[in-house]
């Protein structure tokens, strides 16, 4: 892994310097916001009208990572402010869903692990308890979203990323019950979401009173049997998260299988991932966020494989990040976002087309996380 990094050291240092230059200003400017995207170059603010929105932890998490990478207290102040703003979400319980890991583990979980702040530990434990409570005992899955019976059987591949919150809670309180639920959900994903060729199902609708699959749904992808690239990214990194916390070989094997599928398909478009690897070739619709999330998963994967494979996965992560840097990143002061060209879902209606090729906060988060890993920082935020 180090050889490939050494060969790319100049690019890594230059890219970090550029992003740090930009973010040192944006962190102050957007301190009192929970940004999701930008409008005319300016961060929007979900703390105003949607404090329970699932992406509200990424800005705080990004600022903790920048603090670790620079020691600059301005990032710490913004991360702490994010945590205060997020407190409003705890009082709207019915809007909380499976994404409480994204929301709190990256902010309160990071704060507690970095500073030892006991209030942050309490917040993260509350979030873990709410995720724990979504487990369907008979169907053996963590239920996605809220709503009526029509969604009661849904599990989604994205949720693998939230399992880190449960692993942390068990490690923190010395009680395996959270971890056991995370493992059960992960095993379900191996069986019902991850296909033999390494591609994934986004939504699986389960039987709710016994273990079983009723149907597979397209979700944010092109079709039920295609492969939504960000869903695949959640699988690559999600399998690694479970492998790191549990150490089961099947999880590492699934991480490799999904990673290889991603790499094989992403290469075809010069390492700029399209929204769905099984969609028609035209129109060409990119999703930068799928690439940067996968790059983080590949850099973790590289730590647990043979030397030869480690070089290969590190090089592929760098290929994705370089393509993103060259084609999708904006380092200018008149745009608050760093990574442009994210896409929420494969567009099938007018509203969805408005969320094609836009900046999305988790694109910035994963780009920063990947660059920090390449700089040799060992903190594992998940
Ligand atoms: N977890 C929702 C998404 O990836 O858009």
mmCIF file of C-alpha atoms and ligand atoms in Angstrom:
data_model
loop_
_atom_site.group_PDB
_atom_site.id
_atom_site.type_symbol
_atom_site.label_atom_id
_atom_site.label_comp_id
_atom_site.label_asym_id
_atom_site.label_seq_id
_atom_site.Cartn_x
_atom_site.Cartn_y
_atom_site.Cartn_z
ATOM 1 C CA UNK A 1 0.000 0.000 0.000
ATOM 2 C CA UNK A 2 2.798 2.446 0.917
ATOM 3 C CA UNK A 3 4.582 2.081 -2.479
ATOM 4 C CA UNK A 4 1.559 3.259 -4.420
ATOM 5 C CA UNK A 5 1.016 6.068 -1.941
ATOM 6 C CA UNK A 6 4.661 7.156 -2.194
ATOM 7 C CA UNK A 7 4.375 7.263 -5.994
ATOM 8 C CA UNK A 8 1.386 9.580 -5.663
ATOM 9 C CA UNK A 9 2.649 11.663 -2.737
ATOM 10 C CA UNK A 10 2.943 14.888 -4.694
ATOM 11 C CA UNK A 11 -0.666 14.674 -5.905
ATOM 12 C CA UNK A 12 -1.874 13.745 -2.394
ATOM 13 C CA UNK A 13 -0.094 16.727 -0.793
ATOM 14 C CA UNK A 14 -1.233 19.180 -3.455
ATOM 15 C CA UNK A 15 -4.844 17.989 -3.327
ATOM 16 C CA UNK A 16 -4.915 18.141 0.466
ATOM 17 C CA UNK A 17 -3.474 21.687 0.402
ATOM 18 C CA UNK A 18 -6.161 22.793 -2.063
ATOM 19 C CA UNK A 19 -9.044 21.286 -0.121
ATOM 20 C CA UNK A 20 -7.693 22.582 3.184
ATOM 21 C CA UNK A 21 -7.357 26.099 1.758
ATOM 22 C CA UNK A 22 -10.976 26.028 0.674
ATOM 23 C CA UNK A 23 -12.496 24.289 3.703
ATOM 24 C CA UNK A 24 -10.679 26.547 6.208
ATOM 25 C CA UNK A 25 -12.932 29.333 4.918
ATOM 26 C CA UNK A 26 -16.124 27.333 4.375
ATOM 27 C CA UNK A 27 -15.981 25.884 7.901
ATOM 28 C CA UNK A 28 -16.348 29.377 9.365
ATOM 29 C CA UNK A 29 -18.883 30.546 6.784
ATOM 30 C CA UNK A 30 -21.196 27.524 7.218
ATOM 31 C CA UNK A 31 -20.641 26.985 10.961
ATOM 32 C CA UNK A 32 -24.276 27.526 11.904
ATOM 33 C CA UNK A 33 -25.732 25.314 9.180
ATOM 34 C CA UNK A 34 -26.345 21.647 8.496
ATOM 35 C CA UNK A 35 -25.649 21.744 4.750
ATOM 36 C CA UNK A 36 -26.945 19.227 2.232
ATOM 37 C CA UNK A 37 -26.268 20.865 -1.148
ATOM 38 C CA UNK A 38 -25.558 24.349 -2.481
ATOM 39 C CA UNK A 39 -27.850 26.866 -4.147
ATOM 40 C CA UNK A 40 -26.023 29.298 -6.417
ATOM 41 C CA UNK A 41 -22.800 28.215 -4.726
ATOM 42 C CA UNK A 42 -24.043 28.776 -1.158
ATOM 43 C CA UNK A 43 -24.655 25.967 1.338
ATOM 44 C CA UNK A 44 -28.320 25.379 2.156
ATOM 45 C CA UNK A 45 -29.278 24.635 5.767
ATOM 46 C CA UNK A 46 -31.307 21.604 6.843
ATOM 47 C CA UNK A 47 -31.242 22.681 10.512
ATOM 48 C CA UNK A 48 -33.866 25.266 9.584
ATOM 49 C CA UNK A 49 -36.547 23.112 8.024
ATOM 50 C CA UNK A 50 -35.478 19.451 8.203
ATOM 51 C CA UNK A 51 -33.313 18.752 11.238
ATOM 52 C CA UNK A 52 -34.067 15.005 11.035
ATOM 53 C CA UNK A 53 -32.743 14.784 7.452
ATOM 54 C CA UNK A 54 -30.511 11.713 7.076
ATOM 55 C CA UNK A 55 -27.407 13.561 5.827
ATOM 56 C CA UNK A 56 -27.204 16.003 8.736
ATOM 57 C CA UNK A 57 -24.212 14.262 10.331
ATOM 58 C CA UNK A 58 -21.854 14.533 7.362
ATOM 59 C CA UNK A 59 -20.895 18.197 7.858
ATOM 60 C CA UNK A 60 -19.998 17.644 11.519
ATOM 61 C CA UNK A 61 -18.134 14.441 10.612
ATOM 62 C CA UNK A 62 -16.212 16.174 7.842
ATOM 63 C CA UNK A 63 -15.181 18.889 10.288
ATOM 64 C CA UNK A 64 -13.927 16.315 12.820
ATOM 65 C CA UNK A 65 -11.824 14.745 10.064
ATOM 66 C CA UNK A 66 -10.418 18.130 9.054
ATOM 67 C CA UNK A 67 -9.632 18.866 12.700
ATOM 68 C CA UNK A 68 -7.717 15.593 12.943
ATOM 69 C CA UNK A 69 -5.891 16.315 9.683
ATOM 70 C CA UNK A 70 -4.875 19.883 10.583
ATOM 71 C CA UNK A 71 -5.217 20.520 14.333
ATOM 72 C CA UNK A 72 -7.087 23.725 13.387
ATOM 73 C CA UNK A 73 -9.564 24.526 16.199
ATOM 74 C CA UNK A 74 -11.968 26.238 13.751
ATOM 75 C CA UNK A 75 -13.000 22.813 12.440
ATOM 76 C CA UNK A 76 -13.580 21.557 15.986
ATOM 77 C CA UNK A 77 -15.837 24.537 16.712
ATOM 78 C CA UNK A 78 -17.933 23.797 13.626
ATOM 79 C CA UNK A 79 -18.181 20.087 14.451
ATOM 80 C CA UNK A 80 -19.342 20.914 17.983
ATOM 81 C CA UNK A 81 -21.891 23.396 16.647
ATOM 82 C CA UNK A 82 -23.226 20.699 14.283
ATOM 83 C CA UNK A 83 -23.794 18.446 17.281
ATOM 84 C CA UNK A 84 -25.773 21.171 19.074
ATOM 85 C CA UNK A 85 -27.903 21.783 15.988
ATOM 86 C CA UNK A 86 -28.577 18.051 15.649
ATOM 87 C CA UNK A 87 -30.030 17.928 19.175
ATOM 88 C CA UNK A 88 -33.281 19.283 17.721
ATOM 89 C CA UNK A 89 -33.733 15.967 15.883
ATOM 90 C CA UNK A 90 -33.959 13.960 19.111
ATOM 91 C CA UNK A 91 -37.276 15.605 19.916
ATOM 92 C CA UNK A 92 -38.934 14.408 16.680
ATOM 93 C CA UNK A 93 -38.721 10.676 17.314
ATOM 94 C CA UNK A 94 -41.223 9.630 14.643
ATOM 95 C CA UNK A 95 -39.022 11.105 11.925
ATOM 96 C CA UNK A 96 -35.880 9.237 12.990
ATOM 97 C CA UNK A 97 -35.098 6.220 10.867
ATOM 98 C CA UNK A 98 -32.351 3.690 10.097
ATOM 99 C CA UNK A 99 -29.933 6.546 9.271
ATOM 100 C CA UNK A 100 -29.250 7.573 12.876
ATOM 101 C CA UNK A 101 -25.744 6.141 12.429
ATOM 102 C CA UNK A 102 -24.966 8.577 9.616
ATOM 103 C CA UNK A 103 -26.493 11.343 11.750
ATOM 104 C CA UNK A 104 -24.838 10.798 15.132
ATOM 105 C CA UNK A 105 -21.968 8.359 14.882
ATOM 106 C CA UNK A 106 -19.988 10.727 12.639
ATOM 107 C CA UNK A 107 -20.628 13.678 14.981
ATOM 108 C CA UNK A 108 -21.286 12.609 18.586
ATOM 109 C CA UNK A 109 -19.509 9.280 18.099
ATOM 110 C CA UNK A 110 -16.481 11.068 16.662
ATOM 111 C CA UNK A 111 -16.549 13.767 19.366
ATOM 112 C CA UNK A 112 -16.624 11.177 22.138
ATOM 113 C CA UNK A 113 -13.825 9.134 20.642
ATOM 114 C CA UNK A 114 -11.658 12.211 19.989
ATOM 115 C CA UNK A 115 -12.323 14.311 23.113
ATOM 116 C CA UNK A 116 -14.002 11.913 25.581
ATOM 117 C CA UNK A 117 -17.001 14.289 25.959
ATOM 118 C CA UNK A 118 -19.537 12.299 28.064
ATOM 119 C CA UNK A 119 -22.605 14.114 26.625
ATOM 120 C CA UNK A 120 -21.570 12.995 23.146
ATOM 121 C CA UNK A 121 -21.378 9.413 24.392
ATOM 122 C CA UNK A 122 -24.936 9.707 25.754
ATOM 123 C CA UNK A 123 -26.263 11.120 22.481
ATOM 124 C CA UNK A 124 -24.645 8.305 20.511
ATOM 125 C CA UNK A 125 -26.085 5.675 22.858
ATOM 126 C CA UNK A 126 -29.584 7.140 22.413
ATOM 127 C CA UNK A 127 -29.102 6.954 18.639
ATOM 128 C CA UNK A 128 -27.887 3.346 18.904
ATOM 129 C CA UNK A 129 -30.930 2.396 21.002
ATOM 130 C CA UNK A 130 -33.247 3.838 18.365
ATOM 131 C CA UNK A 131 -31.507 1.857 15.602
ATOM 132 C CA UNK A 132 -31.583 -1.291 17.746
ATOM 133 C CA UNK A 133 -35.356 -0.867 18.145
ATOM 134 C CA UNK A 134 -35.893 -1.140 14.381
ATOM 135 C CA UNK A 135 -34.829 -4.785 14.254
ATOM 136 C CA UNK A 136 -37.465 -7.239 13.064
ATOM 137 C CA UNK A 137 -36.902 -10.319 15.193
ATOM 138 C CA UNK A 138 -38.880 -12.711 12.968
ATOM 139 C CA UNK A 139 -37.615 -11.419 9.628
ATOM 140 C CA UNK A 140 -34.031 -10.862 10.881
ATOM 141 C CA UNK A 141 -33.433 -7.425 9.348
ATOM 142 C CA UNK A 142 -33.303 -3.779 10.428
ATOM 143 C CA UNK A 143 -36.313 -2.070 8.974
ATOM 144 C CA UNK A 144 -35.662 0.844 6.589
ATOM 145 C CA UNK A 145 -37.575 4.143 6.743
ATOM 146 C CA UNK A 146 -40.953 4.683 8.453
ATOM 147 C CA UNK A 147 -44.522 4.641 7.177
ATOM 148 C CA UNK A 148 -47.296 2.093 6.956
ATOM 149 C CA UNK A 149 -47.390 -1.633 6.352
ATOM 150 C CA UNK A 150 -46.250 -1.326 2.751
ATOM 151 C CA UNK A 151 -42.743 -0.517 3.997
ATOM 152 C CA UNK A 152 -42.632 -2.740 7.068
ATOM 153 C CA UNK A 153 -40.675 -5.415 5.206
ATOM 154 C CA UNK A 154 -38.066 -3.125 3.643
ATOM 155 C CA UNK A 155 -34.353 -3.426 4.200
ATOM 156 C CA UNK A 156 -31.880 -1.397 2.141
ATOM 157 C CA UNK A 157 -28.219 -1.928 1.308
ATOM 158 C CA UNK A 158 -27.380 1.597 2.588
ATOM 159 C CA UNK A 159 -28.050 0.491 6.167
ATOM 160 C CA UNK A 160 -24.779 -1.463 6.299
ATOM 161 C CA UNK A 161 -23.107 1.891 6.952
ATOM 162 C CA UNK A 162 -25.252 2.476 10.061
ATOM 163 C CA UNK A 163 -24.130 -0.764 11.696
ATOM 164 C CA UNK A 164 -20.953 0.907 12.971
ATOM 165 C CA UNK A 165 -23.137 2.676 15.540
ATOM 166 C CA UNK A 166 -24.290 -0.691 16.926
ATOM 167 C CA UNK A 167 -20.771 -2.156 16.974
ATOM 168 C CA UNK A 168 -19.569 0.946 18.830
ATOM 169 C CA UNK A 169 -22.421 0.763 21.384
ATOM 170 C CA UNK A 170 -21.587 -2.841 22.246
ATOM 171 C CA UNK A 171 -17.888 -2.058 22.536
ATOM 172 C CA UNK A 172 -18.672 1.002 24.681
ATOM 173 C CA UNK A 173 -21.012 -0.628 27.183
ATOM 174 C CA UNK A 174 -19.451 -4.085 27.111
ATOM 175 C CA UNK A 175 -22.679 -5.839 26.103
ATOM 176 C CA UNK A 176 -22.970 -7.781 22.845
ATOM 177 C CA UNK A 177 -26.706 -7.266 22.274
ATOM 178 C CA UNK A 178 -26.210 -4.326 19.835
ATOM 179 C CA UNK A 179 -23.475 -6.162 17.964
ATOM 180 C CA UNK A 180 -25.608 -9.305 17.612
ATOM 181 C CA UNK A 181 -28.299 -7.330 15.819
ATOM 182 C CA UNK A 182 -25.723 -5.721 13.545
ATOM 183 C CA UNK A 183 -24.308 -9.164 12.697
ATOM 184 C CA UNK A 184 -27.768 -10.563 12.010
ATOM 185 C CA UNK A 185 -28.537 -7.671 9.634
ATOM 186 C CA UNK A 186 -25.140 -8.032 7.934
ATOM 187 C CA UNK A 187 -25.722 -11.771 7.419
ATOM 188 C CA UNK A 188 -29.134 -10.983 5.920
ATOM 189 C CA UNK A 189 -27.445 -8.557 3.489
ATOM 190 C CA UNK A 190 -24.987 -11.266 2.416
ATOM 191 C CA UNK A 191 -27.909 -13.542 1.693
ATOM 192 C CA UNK A 192 -30.529 -11.152 0.277
ATOM 193 C CA UNK A 193 -28.794 -8.006 -1.036
ATOM 194 C CA UNK A 194 -25.350 -8.971 -2.343
ATOM 195 C CA UNK A 195 -25.505 -11.024 -5.524
ATOM 196 C CA UNK A 196 -22.985 -13.741 -6.461
ATOM 197 C CA UNK A 197 -21.355 -11.507 -9.116
ATOM 198 C CA UNK A 198 -20.767 -8.684 -6.586
ATOM 199 C CA UNK A 199 -23.595 -6.399 -7.714
ATOM 200 C CA UNK A 200 -26.366 -5.548 -5.220
ATOM 201 C CA UNK A 201 -30.110 -5.240 -4.701
ATOM 202 C CA UNK A 202 -31.050 -1.839 -3.313
ATOM 203 C CA UNK A 203 -34.391 -2.581 -1.591
ATOM 204 C CA UNK A 204 -35.467 -6.021 -0.421
ATOM 205 C CA UNK A 205 -39.064 -6.432 0.738
ATOM 206 C CA UNK A 206 -39.090 -9.225 3.335
ATOM 207 C CA UNK A 207 -41.706 -11.417 4.891
ATOM 208 C CA UNK A 208 -42.346 -9.761 8.235
ATOM 209 C CA UNK A 209 -43.246 -12.769 10.352
ATOM 210 C CA UNK A 210 -40.611 -15.202 9.134
ATOM 211 C CA UNK A 211 -37.304 -15.121 7.279
ATOM 212 C CA UNK A 212 -37.916 -14.759 3.551
ATOM 213 C CA UNK A 213 -37.829 -12.425 0.556
ATOM 214 C CA UNK A 214 -41.105 -11.299 -1.009
ATOM 215 C CA UNK A 215 -39.591 -9.132 -3.751
ATOM 216 C CA UNK A 216 -36.641 -6.999 -4.794
ATOM 217 C CA UNK A 217 -37.254 -3.358 -5.746
ATOM 218 C CA UNK A 218 -35.253 -0.935 -7.923
ATOM 219 C CA UNK A 219 -35.157 1.774 -5.251
ATOM 220 C CA UNK A 220 -32.782 4.538 -6.353
ATOM 221 C CA UNK A 221 -31.401 2.443 -9.196
ATOM 222 C CA UNK A 222 -32.527 1.984 -12.793
ATOM 223 C CA UNK A 223 -34.238 -1.395 -12.294
ATOM 224 C CA UNK A 224 -34.636 -4.133 -9.690
ATOM 225 C CA UNK A 225 -32.002 -6.281 -11.429
ATOM 226 C CA UNK A 226 -29.540 -3.497 -12.320
ATOM 227 C CA UNK A 227 -26.922 -2.086 -9.932
ATOM 228 C CA UNK A 228 -27.250 1.398 -8.409
ATOM 229 C CA UNK A 229 -23.645 2.530 -7.997
ATOM 230 C CA UNK A 230 -24.012 4.309 -4.634
ATOM 231 C CA UNK A 231 -25.833 1.255 -3.301
ATOM 232 C CA UNK A 232 -22.795 -0.759 -4.388
ATOM 233 C CA UNK A 233 -20.519 1.790 -2.700
ATOM 234 C CA UNK A 234 -22.485 1.373 0.552
ATOM 235 C CA UNK A 235 -21.951 -2.386 0.193
ATOM 236 C CA UNK A 236 -18.181 -2.168 -0.399
ATOM 237 C CA UNK A 237 -17.592 0.092 2.569
ATOM 238 C CA UNK A 238 -20.375 -1.466 4.663
ATOM 239 C CA UNK A 239 -18.894 -4.976 4.338
ATOM 240 C CA UNK A 240 -15.515 -3.575 5.368
ATOM 241 C CA UNK A 241 -17.048 -1.892 8.428
ATOM 242 C CA UNK A 242 -18.546 -5.196 9.559
ATOM 243 C CA UNK A 243 -15.301 -7.032 8.798
ATOM 244 C CA UNK A 244 -13.273 -4.539 10.831
ATOM 245 C CA UNK A 245 -15.608 -4.819 13.827
ATOM 246 C CA UNK A 246 -16.379 -8.552 13.655
ATOM 247 C CA UNK A 247 -13.511 -10.183 11.729
ATOM 248 C CA UNK A 248 -15.654 -12.719 9.838
ATOM 249 C CA UNK A 249 -13.966 -13.868 6.591
ATOM 250 C CA UNK A 250 -17.266 -13.879 4.638
ATOM 251 C CA UNK A 251 -17.516 -10.125 5.131
ATOM 252 C CA UNK A 252 -14.033 -9.581 3.709
ATOM 253 C CA UNK A 253 -14.865 -11.856 0.774
ATOM 254 C CA UNK A 254 -18.076 -9.857 0.116
ATOM 255 C CA UNK A 255 -16.125 -6.593 0.311
ATOM 256 C CA UNK A 256 -13.718 -7.919 -2.349
ATOM 257 C CA UNK A 257 -16.536 -9.206 -4.558
ATOM 258 C CA UNK A 258 -18.441 -5.903 -4.474
ATOM 259 C CA UNK A 259 -15.231 -3.868 -4.824
ATOM 260 C CA UNK A 260 -14.161 -5.861 -7.891
ATOM 261 C CA UNK A 261 -17.561 -5.326 -9.518
ATOM 262 C CA UNK A 262 -17.360 -1.584 -8.831
ATOM 263 C CA UNK A 263 -13.820 -1.280 -10.216
ATOM 264 C CA UNK A 264 -14.583 -3.325 -13.336
ATOM 265 C CA UNK A 265 -17.565 -1.100 -14.201
ATOM 266 C CA UNK A 266 -16.136 2.231 -13.117
ATOM 267 C CA UNK A 267 -13.061 1.727 -15.351
ATOM 268 C CA UNK A 268 -15.305 1.729 -18.413
ATOM 269 C CA UNK A 269 -16.106 5.423 -17.852
ATOM 270 C CA UNK A 270 -12.568 6.563 -16.949
ATOM 271 C CA UNK A 271 -13.132 6.039 -13.196
ATOM 272 C CA UNK A 272 -16.059 8.472 -13.138
ATOM 273 C CA UNK A 273 -18.874 6.216 -11.864
ATOM 274 C CA UNK A 274 -22.247 6.372 -13.573
ATOM 275 C CA UNK A 275 -25.421 6.325 -11.462
ATOM 276 C CA UNK A 276 -26.310 2.752 -12.330
ATOM 277 C CA UNK A 277 -23.938 0.156 -13.786
ATOM 278 C CA UNK A 278 -26.818 -1.718 -15.420
ATOM 279 C CA UNK A 279 -28.597 1.274 -16.996
ATOM 280 C CA UNK A 280 -28.537 2.010 -20.752
ATOM 281 C CA UNK A 281 -25.261 3.691 -21.862
ATOM 282 C CA UNK A 282 -27.114 6.895 -22.793
ATOM 283 C CA UNK A 283 -27.748 9.324 -21.211
ATOM 284 C CA UNK A 284 -24.410 9.348 -19.358
ATOM 285 C CA UNK A 285 -25.310 10.259 -15.779
ATOM 286 C CA UNK A 286 -22.546 10.366 -13.193
ATOM 287 C CA UNK A 287 -22.559 10.044 -9.423
ATOM 288 C CA UNK A 288 -19.368 11.371 -7.851
ATOM 289 C CA UNK A 289 -20.506 10.262 -4.372
ATOM 290 C CA UNK A 290 -20.446 6.569 -5.334
ATOM 291 C CA UNK A 291 -16.796 6.904 -6.354
ATOM 292 C CA UNK A 292 -15.514 8.687 -3.262
ATOM 293 C CA UNK A 293 -17.367 6.390 -0.842
ATOM 294 C CA UNK A 294 -16.011 3.328 -2.660
ATOM 295 C CA UNK A 295 -12.480 4.784 -2.587
ATOM 296 C CA UNK A 296 -12.692 4.888 1.231
ATOM 297 C CA UNK A 297 -13.829 1.252 1.280
ATOM 298 C CA UNK A 298 -10.973 0.227 -1.047
ATOM 299 C CA UNK A 299 -8.389 1.960 1.153
ATOM 300 C CA UNK A 300 -9.684 -0.001 4.166
ATOM 301 C CA UNK A 301 -9.823 -3.225 2.130
ATOM 302 C CA UNK A 302 -6.170 -2.714 1.151
ATOM 303 C CA UNK A 303 -5.170 -3.103 4.817
ATOM 304 C CA UNK A 304 -6.484 -6.687 5.068
ATOM 305 C CA UNK A 305 -5.378 -8.371 1.817
ATOM 306 C CA UNK A 306 -2.105 -9.673 0.302
ATOM 307 C CA UNK A 307 0.609 -7.116 -0.517
ATOM 308 C CA UNK A 308 -0.117 -7.432 -4.216
ATOM 309 C CA UNK A 309 -3.864 -6.891 -3.775
ATOM 310 C CA UNK A 310 -3.202 -4.019 -1.391
ATOM 311 C CA UNK A 311 -1.235 -2.214 -4.097
ATOM 312 C CA UNK A 312 -4.003 -2.900 -6.616
ATOM 313 C CA UNK A 313 -6.878 -1.668 -4.388
ATOM 314 C CA UNK A 314 -4.908 1.411 -3.306
ATOM 315 C CA UNK A 315 -4.103 2.249 -6.922
ATOM 316 C CA UNK A 316 -7.755 1.834 -7.934
ATOM 317 C CA UNK A 317 -8.869 4.095 -5.043
ATOM 318 C CA UNK A 318 -6.365 6.720 -6.221
ATOM 319 C CA UNK A 319 -7.576 6.364 -9.824
ATOM 320 C CA UNK A 320 -11.135 7.134 -8.670
ATOM 321 C CA UNK A 321 -10.031 10.040 -6.464
ATOM 322 C CA UNK A 322 -7.827 11.542 -9.182
ATOM 323 C CA UNK A 323 -10.671 11.362 -11.694
ATOM 324 C CA UNK A 324 -12.926 13.056 -9.138
ATOM 325 C CA UNK A 325 -10.296 15.720 -8.412
ATOM 326 C CA UNK A 326 -9.804 16.491 -12.109
ATOM 327 C CA UNK A 327 -13.403 16.374 -13.293
ATOM 328 C CA UNK A 328 -15.729 16.900 -10.342
ATOM 329 C CA UNK A 329 -13.942 18.999 -7.700
ATOM 330 C CA UNK A 330 -14.332 22.733 -7.308
ATOM 331 C CA UNK A 331 -11.610 24.494 -5.299
ATOM 332 C CA UNK A 332 -12.870 28.032 -5.920
ATOM 333 C CA UNK A 333 -14.147 30.417 -3.227
ATOM 334 C CA UNK A 334 -17.439 31.189 -4.967
ATOM 335 C CA UNK A 335 -18.793 27.655 -4.398
ATOM 336 C CA UNK A 336 -19.202 26.207 -0.888
ATOM 337 C CA UNK A 337 -19.210 22.594 -2.088
ATOM 338 C CA UNK A 338 -16.012 20.744 -2.910
ATOM 339 C CA UNK A 339 -17.278 17.740 -4.888
ATOM 340 C CA UNK A 340 -19.855 18.443 -7.595
ATOM 341 C CA UNK A 341 -21.730 15.968 -9.817
ATOM 342 C CA UNK A 342 -23.499 13.845 -7.230
ATOM 343 C CA UNK A 343 -26.804 12.248 -8.196
ATOM 344 C CA UNK A 344 -29.512 11.248 -5.738
ATOM 345 C CA UNK A 345 -31.167 8.524 -7.817
ATOM 346 C CA UNK A 346 -31.544 7.285 -11.380
ATOM 347 C CA UNK A 347 -34.031 9.895 -12.665
ATOM 348 C CA UNK A 348 -37.434 8.631 -13.739
ATOM 349 C CA UNK A 349 -39.468 11.816 -13.262
ATOM 350 C CA UNK A 350 -39.110 15.595 -13.372
ATOM 351 C CA UNK A 351 -38.351 15.976 -9.658
ATOM 352 C CA UNK A 352 -35.594 13.360 -9.776
ATOM 353 C CA UNK A 353 -33.947 15.137 -12.737
ATOM 354 C CA UNK A 354 -33.466 18.169 -10.462
ATOM 355 C CA UNK A 355 -31.215 16.024 -8.260
ATOM 356 C CA UNK A 356 -28.887 14.904 -11.046
ATOM 357 C CA UNK A 357 -25.318 16.308 -11.109
ATOM 358 C CA UNK A 358 -25.582 18.367 -7.941
ATOM 359 C CA UNK A 359 -23.172 18.801 -5.004
ATOM 360 C CA UNK A 360 -24.164 16.573 -2.054
ATOM 361 C CA UNK A 361 -22.524 16.889 1.352
ATOM 362 C CA UNK A 362 -21.525 13.223 1.618
ATOM 363 C CA UNK A 363 -19.472 13.621 -1.567
ATOM 364 C CA UNK A 364 -17.332 16.171 0.294
ATOM 365 C CA UNK A 365 -17.248 13.990 3.418
ATOM 366 C CA UNK A 366 -15.953 10.858 1.664
ATOM 367 C CA UNK A 367 -13.459 12.794 -0.488
ATOM 368 C CA UNK A 368 -11.975 14.286 2.688
ATOM 369 C CA UNK A 369 -12.053 10.915 4.471
ATOM 370 C CA UNK A 370 -10.213 9.239 1.579
ATOM 371 C CA UNK A 371 -7.577 11.984 1.323
ATOM 372 C CA UNK A 372 -6.993 11.851 5.088
ATOM 373 C CA UNK A 373 -6.433 8.089 4.822
ATOM 374 C CA UNK A 374 -3.926 8.668 2.010
ATOM 375 C CA UNK A 375 -2.105 11.142 4.252
ATOM 376 C CA UNK A 376 -1.629 8.275 6.702
ATOM 377 C CA UNK A 377 -4.134 9.298 9.424
ATOM 378 C CA UNK A 378 -5.303 6.101 11.193
ATOM 379 C CA UNK A 379 -8.499 7.416 12.897
ATOM 380 C CA UNK A 380 -11.418 5.211 11.803
ATOM 381 C CA UNK A 381 -14.568 7.317 12.082
ATOM 382 C CA UNK A 382 -16.867 4.341 11.411
HETATM 383 N N1 LIG B 1 -28.995 6.487 1.786
HETATM 384 C C1 LIG B 1 -29.676 7.208 0.782
HETATM 385 C C2 LIG B 1 -28.855 7.476 -0.385
HETATM 386 O O1 LIG B 1 -27.777 6.952 -0.551
HETATM 387 O O2 LIG B 1 -29.302 8.278 -1.207
#
